[in-house]
Amino acid sequence: MSTPSNSDSHLLQPAQEVSEPRPDLSVVVPIYNEVENLLSLRASIGHALDEGPWTYEVVLVDDASTDGSRELYREMLRNDPRLRVVLFRGNCGQTAAMGAGFKHSRGDIIVTMDGDLQNDPADIPRMVELLQDHDIVCGWRRKRKDRALTRLLPSKIANWLISSWTGVWVHDTGCSLKAYRGWVVRSLTLYSDMHRFIAALSVGVGARITELPVRHHARRFGVSKYGLTRIFKVTIDLFVVKMLIQFSERPVHWFCLMALFPFLLTWVLIFYGLNVDMDTLKIEPKYDIVLVSAAAVSLLVALNLPLLGLLADLQLKASGFARRRGELVRGAIVR
């Protein structure tokens, strides 16, 4: 699902917040039907950060909840100048919610977490400290408090698939508790269920990643929004992420490499389709029309793949993606 446009969401914020300076830290929390957890969530974030050295804001992104959350937001905003709320008019998914949270956040450091109280805000200070030497700190739920079948099994499969395909080995890609330098997430375009791949995509722009074991609590209120079906979503999005990471530098080279197999297959099919004599290398009078036709199709594929690579290369240059990527990589290394 794509990130909503301005017409699909609107921002609630305290009136006195407008004139305040930008905070050091933004805590972005996607919310969907978590009305029982909202007050405890805000209190736990305040307990973790109120006495800390950073100024902060809390950005709650409500993904069109239907449990009465919106009335509670207005009550919370009356006495909380650090709170901002983004409301979606329709349910768009966690990736879209995170993207909107990144857009409306103002801090140089952005922390994401779930709104179900399973992530512990007390881990945020330790994660922010690690950002001194890194660009992303990924939470690692070593001791998860979830049901083995519906949560742990899909998570283990997804972690293995994502790490093996992208080459970015993170133990717990599904943990929403992460800390980022602001430039990292603001340089990415998120859609579908890409929030699981932020770490992998960020490596492509030069981000330095580390992990930190974090606490995990059992859900007390509400129901989980995850299940076995997310494995299929992860698998589909992996193909897109793989191409974004691997092909963005030299698309023509990669498409020519892919064309090598159908080109070689063409000659194999021609050889057998025309019934070439192995001893004399002469073509026999009888030939297999099916194999010859398959050879023609294979040759067309081999010829079209480099053309697709050329179009991809022209599109990347026209969009300025390569230039922006180079600027981000240089900016991530030279500080």
mmCIF file of C-alpha atoms in Angstrom:
data_model
loop_
_atom_site.group_PDB
_atom_site.id
_atom_site.type_symbol
_atom_site.label_atom_id
_atom_site.label_comp_id
_atom_site.label_asym_id
_atom_site.label_seq_id
_atom_site.Cartn_x
_atom_site.Cartn_y
_atom_site.Cartn_z
ATOM 1 C CA MET A 1 0.000 0.000 0.000
ATOM 2 C CA SER A 2 1.429 3.375 -0.952
ATOM 3 C CA THR A 3 2.040 6.192 1.467
ATOM 4 C CA PRO A 4 -1.037 8.401 1.752
ATOM 5 C CA SER A 5 -1.026 11.844 0.237
ATOM 6 C CA ASN A 6 -1.777 14.997 2.195
ATOM 7 C CA SER A 7 -5.455 14.639 1.332
ATOM 8 C CA ASP A 8 -5.552 11.188 2.937
ATOM 9 C CA SER A 9 -4.245 12.228 6.368
ATOM 10 C CA HIS A 10 -4.137 15.226 8.654
ATOM 11 C CA LEU A 11 -2.109 16.269 11.684
ATOM 12 C CA LEU A 12 -3.365 17.049 15.164
ATOM 13 C CA GLN A 13 -0.995 18.991 17.404
ATOM 14 C CA PRO A 14 -1.139 21.237 20.470
ATOM 15 C CA ALA A 15 -1.436 24.924 19.639
ATOM 16 C CA GLN A 16 1.524 25.864 21.849
ATOM 17 C CA GLU A 17 3.767 23.375 20.027
ATOM 18 C CA VAL A 18 3.997 25.458 16.840
ATOM 19 C CA SER A 19 6.471 28.026 18.197
ATOM 20 C CA GLU A 20 8.715 25.532 19.966
ATOM 21 C CA PRO A 21 12.146 24.646 18.549
ATOM 22 C CA ARG A 22 12.740 21.345 16.815
ATOM 23 C CA PRO A 23 13.308 18.456 19.234
ATOM 24 C CA ASP A 24 16.420 16.293 19.262
ATOM 25 C CA LEU A 25 14.427 13.066 19.129
ATOM 26 C CA SER A 26 11.173 11.939 17.500
ATOM 27 C CA VAL A 27 9.422 8.758 18.627
ATOM 28 C CA VAL A 28 7.200 7.509 15.781
ATOM 29 C CA VAL A 29 4.496 4.991 16.716
ATOM 30 C CA PRO A 30 2.038 3.493 14.179
ATOM 31 C CA ILE A 31 -1.296 2.841 15.874
ATOM 32 C CA TYR A 32 -4.219 0.662 14.855
ATOM 33 C CA ASN A 33 -6.966 -0.170 17.363
ATOM 34 C CA GLU A 34 -4.810 0.162 20.484
ATOM 35 C CA VAL A 35 -7.067 2.397 22.575
ATOM 36 C CA GLU A 36 -6.391 0.407 25.780
ATOM 37 C CA ASN A 37 -2.650 0.912 25.377
ATOM 38 C CA LEU A 38 -2.421 4.614 24.452
ATOM 39 C CA LEU A 39 -2.216 6.184 27.906
ATOM 40 C CA SER A 40 0.224 3.568 29.226
ATOM 41 C CA LEU A 41 2.303 3.921 26.051
ATOM 42 C CA ARG A 42 2.634 7.693 26.420
ATOM 43 C CA ALA A 43 3.412 7.366 30.128
ATOM 44 C CA SER A 44 6.132 4.767 29.533
ATOM 45 C CA ILE A 45 7.775 6.917 26.839
ATOM 46 C CA GLY A 46 7.732 9.887 29.199
ATOM 47 C CA HIS A 47 9.193 7.807 32.021
ATOM 48 C CA ALA A 48 12.078 6.776 29.744
ATOM 49 C CA LEU A 49 12.834 10.188 28.215
ATOM 50 C CA ASP A 50 11.594 12.993 30.499
ATOM 51 C CA GLU A 51 14.774 13.011 32.595
ATOM 52 C CA GLY A 52 17.103 12.374 29.675
ATOM 53 C CA PRO A 53 19.446 14.828 27.944
ATOM 54 C CA TRP A 54 17.350 15.057 24.756
ATOM 55 C CA THR A 55 14.295 17.092 23.925
ATOM 56 C CA TYR A 56 11.722 14.869 22.254
ATOM 57 C CA GLU A 57 8.322 14.582 20.610
ATOM 58 C CA VAL A 58 5.953 11.629 20.241
ATOM 59 C CA VAL A 59 4.319 11.206 16.815
ATOM 60 C CA LEU A 60 1.369 8.818 16.893
ATOM 61 C CA VAL A 61 0.154 7.781 13.439
ATOM 62 C CA ASP A 62 -3.377 6.411 13.615
ATOM 63 C CA ASP A 63 -4.102 4.051 10.739
ATOM 64 C CA ALA A 64 -7.875 4.677 10.709
ATOM 65 C CA SER A 65 -8.604 3.008 14.049
ATOM 66 C CA THR A 66 -12.210 2.090 14.755
ATOM 67 C CA ASP A 67 -12.039 1.571 18.529
ATOM 68 C CA GLY A 68 -12.593 5.123 19.761
ATOM 69 C CA SER A 69 -8.904 6.096 19.743
ATOM 70 C CA ARG A 70 -9.545 9.446 18.072
ATOM 71 C CA GLU A 71 -11.573 10.853 20.936
ATOM 72 C CA LEU A 72 -8.786 9.877 23.325
ATOM 73 C CA TYR A 73 -6.141 11.618 21.174
ATOM 74 C CA ARG A 74 -7.883 14.954 21.600
ATOM 75 C CA GLU A 75 -7.925 14.551 25.369
ATOM 76 C CA MET A 76 -4.235 13.619 25.402
ATOM 77 C CA LEU A 77 -3.294 16.606 23.239
ATOM 78 C CA ARG A 78 -4.854 19.155 25.616
ATOM 79 C CA ASN A 79 -2.105 18.766 28.216
ATOM 80 C CA ASP A 80 0.762 17.277 26.225
ATOM 81 C CA PRO A 81 2.839 19.733 24.136
ATOM 82 C CA ARG A 82 5.207 16.924 23.141
ATOM 83 C CA LEU A 83 2.496 14.885 21.442
ATOM 84 C CA ARG A 84 1.559 15.046 17.758
ATOM 85 C CA VAL A 85 -1.030 12.828 16.095
ATOM 86 C CA VAL A 86 -1.383 12.002 12.399
ATOM 87 C CA LEU A 87 -4.808 10.664 11.436
ATOM 88 C CA PHE A 88 -5.404 8.533 8.332
ATOM 89 C CA ARG A 89 -8.813 8.664 6.670
ATOM 90 C CA GLY A 90 -8.458 5.038 5.516
ATOM 91 C CA ASN A 91 -6.496 1.987 6.628
ATOM 92 C CA CYS A 92 -3.194 1.978 4.723
ATOM 93 C CA GLY A 93 -0.928 -0.396 6.653
ATOM 94 C CA GLN A 94 2.130 -0.122 8.867
ATOM 95 C CA THR A 95 4.545 0.930 6.132
ATOM 96 C CA ALA A 96 2.386 3.885 5.124
ATOM 97 C CA ALA A 97 1.978 4.830 8.787
ATOM 98 C CA MET A 98 5.737 4.820 9.340
ATOM 99 C CA GLY A 99 6.283 6.853 6.178
ATOM 100 C CA ALA A 100 3.801 9.479 7.361
ATOM 101 C CA GLY A 101 5.456 9.505 10.783
ATOM 102 C CA PHE A 102 8.860 10.135 9.209
ATOM 103 C CA LYS A 103 7.387 12.944 7.131
ATOM 104 C CA HIS A 104 5.792 14.729 10.097
ATOM 105 C CA SER A 105 8.631 14.113 12.572
ATOM 106 C CA ARG A 106 11.091 16.940 13.214
ATOM 107 C CA GLY A 107 13.897 15.346 15.212
ATOM 108 C CA ASP A 108 17.418 14.678 13.961
ATOM 109 C CA ILE A 109 17.057 11.211 15.526
ATOM 110 C CA ILE A 110 13.984 9.079 14.873
ATOM 111 C CA VAL A 111 12.952 6.088 16.978
ATOM 112 C CA THR A 112 10.186 3.738 15.838
ATOM 113 C CA MET A 113 8.264 1.309 18.016
ATOM 114 C CA ASP A 114 4.961 -0.565 18.123
ATOM 115 C CA GLY A 115 1.968 0.738 20.029
ATOM 116 C CA ASP A 116 1.050 -2.551 21.715
ATOM 117 C CA LEU A 117 3.352 -2.097 24.760
ATOM 118 C CA GLN A 118 5.451 -5.104 23.758
ATOM 119 C CA ASN A 119 8.434 -2.863 22.972
ATOM 120 C CA ASP A 120 9.949 -1.203 26.037
ATOM 121 C CA PRO A 121 10.701 2.552 25.745
ATOM 122 C CA ALA A 122 13.302 2.121 28.503
ATOM 123 C CA ASP A 123 15.608 0.748 25.781
ATOM 124 C CA ILE A 124 15.472 3.986 23.767
ATOM 125 C CA PRO A 125 18.282 5.841 25.620
ATOM 126 C CA ARG A 126 20.708 2.950 25.047
ATOM 127 C CA MET A 127 19.819 2.839 21.349
ATOM 128 C CA VAL A 128 20.280 6.580 20.910
ATOM 129 C CA GLU A 129 23.691 6.400 22.575
ATOM 130 C CA LEU A 130 24.793 3.795 20.020
ATOM 131 C CA LEU A 131 23.920 6.196 17.194
ATOM 132 C CA GLN A 132 27.098 8.118 17.974
ATOM 133 C CA ASP A 133 28.999 5.533 15.920
ATOM 134 C CA HIS A 134 26.215 4.178 13.693
ATOM 135 C CA ASP A 135 23.323 5.334 11.542
ATOM 136 C CA ILE A 136 20.779 2.630 12.477
ATOM 137 C CA VAL A 137 20.376 0.646 15.694
ATOM 138 C CA CYS A 138 18.093 -2.379 15.289
ATOM 139 C CA GLY A 139 16.373 -3.887 18.286
ATOM 140 C CA TRP A 140 16.844 -7.621 18.802
ATOM 141 C CA ARG A 141 14.145 -9.398 20.808
ATOM 142 C CA ARG A 142 16.207 -12.296 22.077
ATOM 143 C CA LYS A 143 13.521 -13.461 24.509
ATOM 144 C CA ARG A 144 10.214 -12.924 22.748
ATOM 145 C CA LYS A 145 6.909 -13.221 24.578
ATOM 146 C CA ASP A 146 4.803 -14.365 21.637
ATOM 147 C CA ARG A 147 2.937 -17.486 20.636
ATOM 148 C CA ALA A 148 5.265 -19.934 18.904
ATOM 149 C CA LEU A 149 3.098 -20.744 15.887
ATOM 150 C CA THR A 150 1.440 -17.483 14.933
ATOM 151 C CA ARG A 151 4.304 -15.083 15.652
ATOM 152 C CA LEU A 152 7.648 -16.812 16.231
ATOM 153 C CA LEU A 153 7.555 -19.181 13.253
ATOM 154 C CA PRO A 154 6.651 -16.504 10.644
ATOM 155 C CA SER A 155 9.260 -14.197 12.173
ATOM 156 C CA LYS A 156 12.056 -16.762 11.951
ATOM 157 C CA ILE A 157 11.196 -17.560 8.330
ATOM 158 C CA ALA A 158 10.994 -13.873 7.415
ATOM 159 C CA ASN A 159 14.300 -13.055 9.149
ATOM 160 C CA TRP A 160 16.103 -15.831 7.291
ATOM 161 C CA LEU A 161 14.605 -14.871 3.916
ATOM 162 C CA ILE A 162 15.364 -11.174 4.267
ATOM 163 C CA SER A 163 18.926 -11.652 5.517
ATOM 164 C CA SER A 164 19.881 -14.304 2.957
ATOM 165 C CA TRP A 165 18.410 -12.413 0.002
ATOM 166 C CA THR A 166 19.630 -8.926 0.871
ATOM 167 C CA GLY A 167 22.966 -9.881 2.425
ATOM 168 C CA VAL A 168 22.239 -7.627 5.438
ATOM 169 C CA TRP A 169 22.320 -9.981 8.419
ATOM 170 C CA VAL A 170 20.027 -8.677 11.122
ATOM 171 C CA HIS A 171 18.724 -11.127 13.715
ATOM 172 C CA ASP A 172 15.299 -9.529 14.134
ATOM 173 C CA THR A 173 14.162 -7.579 11.064
ATOM 174 C CA GLY A 174 10.580 -7.561 12.340
ATOM 175 C CA CYS A 175 11.370 -5.676 15.548
ATOM 176 C CA SER A 176 9.825 -2.218 15.196
ATOM 177 C CA LEU A 177 12.003 -0.770 17.960
ATOM 178 C CA LYS A 178 14.775 0.884 15.951
ATOM 179 C CA ALA A 179 16.710 4.143 16.127
ATOM 180 C CA TYR A 180 17.732 6.049 12.999
ATOM 181 C CA ARG A 181 19.579 9.152 12.048
ATOM 182 C CA GLY A 182 16.959 11.302 10.392
ATOM 183 C CA TRP A 183 18.681 11.505 7.001
ATOM 184 C CA VAL A 184 18.478 7.721 6.610
ATOM 185 C CA VAL A 185 14.702 7.300 6.701
ATOM 186 C CA ARG A 186 13.999 10.613 4.988
ATOM 187 C CA SER A 187 16.043 9.473 1.972
ATOM 188 C CA LEU A 188 13.890 6.358 1.413
ATOM 189 C CA THR A 189 10.608 5.910 -0.440
ATOM 190 C CA LEU A 190 8.494 3.329 1.375
ATOM 191 C CA TYR A 191 5.510 1.450 -0.022
ATOM 192 C CA SER A 192 3.838 -1.977 0.173
ATOM 193 C CA ASP A 193 5.308 -3.650 3.322
ATOM 194 C CA MET A 194 8.758 -2.106 2.951
ATOM 195 C CA HIS A 195 9.073 -1.138 6.620
ATOM 196 C CA ARG A 196 10.647 -4.584 7.196
ATOM 197 C CA PHE A 197 13.427 -3.720 4.739
ATOM 198 C CA ILE A 198 14.444 -0.270 5.958
ATOM 199 C CA ALA A 199 17.767 -1.594 7.290
ATOM 200 C CA ALA A 200 18.541 -3.429 4.036
ATOM 201 C CA LEU A 201 17.556 -0.456 1.875
ATOM 202 C CA SER A 202 19.594 1.901 4.052
ATOM 203 C CA VAL A 203 22.768 -0.077 3.409
ATOM 204 C CA GLY A 204 22.388 0.978 -0.221
ATOM 205 C CA VAL A 205 22.808 4.621 0.781
ATOM 206 C CA GLY A 206 25.814 3.991 3.026
ATOM 207 C CA ALA A 207 24.155 3.576 6.431
ATOM 208 C CA ARG A 208 26.097 1.797 9.180
ATOM 209 C CA ILE A 209 24.015 -0.706 11.133
ATOM 210 C CA THR A 210 24.342 -2.359 14.515
ATOM 211 C CA GLU A 211 22.050 -4.364 16.793
ATOM 212 C CA LEU A 212 21.095 -4.121 20.455
ATOM 213 C CA PRO A 213 19.270 -6.780 22.507
ATOM 214 C CA VAL A 214 16.060 -5.234 23.824
ATOM 215 C CA ARG A 215 13.307 -6.234 26.211
ATOM 216 C CA HIS A 216 10.033 -7.662 24.980
ATOM 217 C CA HIS A 217 6.762 -7.956 26.877
ATOM 218 C CA ALA A 218 3.675 -10.058 26.374
ATOM 219 C CA ARG A 219 0.669 -8.255 24.932
ATOM 220 C CA ARG A 220 -1.768 -7.214 27.660
ATOM 221 C CA PHE A 221 -4.565 -5.601 25.657
ATOM 222 C CA GLY A 222 -5.918 -5.936 22.133
ATOM 223 C CA VAL A 223 -5.064 -8.535 19.512
ATOM 224 C CA SER A 224 -2.093 -9.032 17.220
ATOM 225 C CA LYS A 225 -2.365 -7.797 13.623
ATOM 226 C CA TYR A 226 0.241 -10.260 12.320
ATOM 227 C CA GLY A 227 -0.014 -13.840 11.103
ATOM 228 C CA LEU A 228 1.292 -16.458 8.704
ATOM 229 C CA THR A 229 0.077 -14.497 5.659
ATOM 230 C CA ARG A 230 2.880 -11.962 6.037
ATOM 231 C CA ILE A 231 5.398 -14.581 4.833
ATOM 232 C CA PHE A 232 3.936 -14.298 1.339
ATOM 233 C CA LYS A 233 4.052 -10.498 1.439
ATOM 234 C CA VAL A 234 7.684 -10.597 2.540
ATOM 235 C CA THR A 235 8.587 -12.984 -0.276
ATOM 236 C CA ILE A 236 7.039 -10.765 -2.943
ATOM 237 C CA ASP A 237 8.640 -7.574 -1.606
ATOM 238 C CA LEU A 238 12.022 -9.300 -1.392
ATOM 239 C CA PHE A 239 12.268 -9.458 -5.182
ATOM 240 C CA VAL A 240 11.717 -5.699 -5.389
ATOM 241 C CA VAL A 241 14.235 -4.954 -2.629
ATOM 242 C CA LYS A 242 16.818 -7.237 -4.201
ATOM 243 C CA MET A 243 16.597 -5.323 -7.464
ATOM 244 C CA LEU A 244 16.720 -1.946 -5.705
ATOM 245 C CA ILE A 245 19.867 -2.942 -3.829
ATOM 246 C CA GLN A 246 21.706 -4.887 -6.523
ATOM 247 C CA PHE A 247 20.567 -3.335 -9.821
ATOM 248 C CA SER A 248 20.477 0.378 -9.055
ATOM 249 C CA GLU A 249 24.193 0.903 -9.725
ATOM 250 C CA ARG A 250 24.501 -0.717 -13.200
ATOM 251 C CA PRO A 251 21.137 -1.971 -14.487
ATOM 252 C CA VAL A 252 22.474 -2.577 -18.012
ATOM 253 C CA HIS A 253 25.157 -4.944 -16.715
ATOM 254 C CA TRP A 254 22.673 -6.945 -14.670
ATOM 255 C CA PHE A 255 20.122 -7.234 -17.467
ATOM 256 C CA CYS A 256 22.856 -8.321 -19.900
ATOM 257 C CA LEU A 257 23.902 -10.944 -17.369
ATOM 258 C CA MET A 258 20.308 -12.183 -17.178
ATOM 259 C CA ALA A 259 20.207 -12.309 -21.001
ATOM 260 C CA LEU A 260 23.153 -14.715 -21.073
ATOM 261 C CA PHE A 261 21.081 -17.755 -20.080
ATOM 262 C CA PRO A 262 18.306 -17.383 -22.713
ATOM 263 C CA PHE A 263 20.994 -16.626 -25.334
ATOM 264 C CA LEU A 264 22.823 -19.887 -24.580
ATOM 265 C CA LEU A 265 19.512 -21.728 -24.365
ATOM 266 C CA THR A 266 18.658 -20.478 -27.852
ATOM 267 C CA TRP A 267 21.636 -22.289 -29.388
ATOM 268 C CA VAL A 268 20.913 -25.490 -27.477
ATOM 269 C CA LEU A 269 17.315 -25.477 -28.730
ATOM 270 C CA ILE A 270 18.435 -24.750 -32.292
ATOM 271 C CA PHE A 271 20.986 -27.539 -32.162
ATOM 272 C CA TYR A 272 18.444 -30.145 -31.096
ATOM 273 C CA GLY A 273 15.490 -28.631 -32.928
ATOM 274 C CA LEU A 274 17.208 -28.731 -36.318
ATOM 275 C CA ASN A 275 18.355 -32.280 -35.603
ATOM 276 C CA VAL A 276 22.057 -31.574 -36.167
ATOM 277 C CA ASP A 277 24.136 -34.694 -36.724
ATOM 278 C CA MET A 278 26.690 -34.992 -33.932
ATOM 279 C CA ASP A 279 29.392 -36.453 -36.174
ATOM 280 C CA THR A 280 29.133 -34.320 -39.292
ATOM 281 C CA LEU A 281 27.405 -31.276 -37.759
ATOM 282 C CA LYS A 282 25.007 -31.305 -40.697
ATOM 283 C CA ILE A 283 21.321 -30.468 -40.396
ATOM 284 C CA GLU A 284 19.057 -33.433 -41.017
ATOM 285 C CA PRO A 285 15.994 -32.993 -43.310
ATOM 286 C CA LYS A 286 13.569 -33.466 -40.404
ATOM 287 C CA TYR A 287 13.404 -30.919 -37.620
ATOM 288 C CA ASP A 288 11.342 -30.344 -34.468
ATOM 289 C CA ILE A 289 9.113 -27.324 -35.018
ATOM 290 C CA VAL A 290 8.394 -27.025 -31.252
ATOM 291 C CA LEU A 291 12.054 -26.725 -30.308
ATOM 292 C CA VAL A 292 12.759 -24.311 -33.169
ATOM 293 C CA SER A 293 9.838 -22.123 -32.073
ATOM 294 C CA ALA A 294 11.072 -22.215 -28.483
ATOM 295 C CA ALA A 295 14.514 -21.153 -29.718
ATOM 296 C CA ALA A 296 12.981 -18.151 -31.489
ATOM 297 C CA VAL A 297 11.169 -17.104 -28.317
ATOM 298 C CA SER A 298 14.316 -17.557 -26.232
ATOM 299 C CA LEU A 299 16.276 -15.402 -28.691
ATOM 300 C CA LEU A 300 13.666 -12.635 -28.459
ATOM 301 C CA VAL A 301 13.942 -12.693 -24.676
ATOM 302 C CA ALA A 302 17.750 -12.542 -24.852
ATOM 303 C CA LEU A 303 17.610 -9.535 -27.183
ATOM 304 C CA ASN A 304 14.988 -7.639 -25.179
ATOM 305 C CA LEU A 305 16.599 -7.936 -21.761
ATOM 306 C CA PRO A 306 19.541 -5.600 -22.612
ATOM 307 C CA LEU A 307 17.032 -3.109 -24.036
ATOM 308 C CA LEU A 308 15.116 -3.204 -20.749
ATOM 309 C CA GLY A 309 18.385 -2.606 -18.912
ATOM 310 C CA LEU A 310 19.078 0.414 -21.119
ATOM 311 C CA LEU A 311 15.618 1.825 -20.366
ATOM 312 C CA ALA A 312 16.172 1.250 -16.639
ATOM 313 C CA ASP A 313 19.514 3.038 -16.826
ATOM 314 C CA LEU A 314 17.980 6.003 -18.657
ATOM 315 C CA GLN A 315 15.145 6.175 -16.116
ATOM 316 C CA LEU A 316 17.567 6.190 -13.173
ATOM 317 C CA LYS A 317 19.590 8.977 -14.757
ATOM 318 C CA ALA A 318 16.489 10.993 -15.597
ATOM 319 C CA SER A 319 15.124 10.668 -12.052
ATOM 320 C CA GLY A 320 18.444 11.683 -10.499
ATOM 321 C CA PHE A 321 18.446 8.560 -8.320
ATOM 322 C CA ALA A 322 22.113 7.753 -8.935
ATOM 323 C CA ARG A 323 23.201 11.305 -8.138
ATOM 324 C CA ARG A 324 21.166 11.478 -4.921
ATOM 325 C CA ARG A 325 22.404 8.041 -3.873
ATOM 326 C CA GLY A 326 26.021 9.156 -4.354
ATOM 327 C CA GLU A 327 25.425 12.281 -2.299
ATOM 328 C CA LEU A 328 23.892 10.229 0.525
ATOM 329 C CA VAL A 329 26.718 7.702 0.520
ATOM 330 C CA ARG A 330 29.335 10.447 0.673
ATOM 331 C CA GLY A 331 27.370 12.230 3.368
ATOM 332 C CA ALA A 332 27.168 9.051 5.426
ATOM 333 C CA ILE A 333 30.932 8.564 5.381
ATOM 334 C CA VAL A 334 32.282 12.093 5.693
ATOM 335 C CA ARG A 335 30.993 13.756 8.854
#
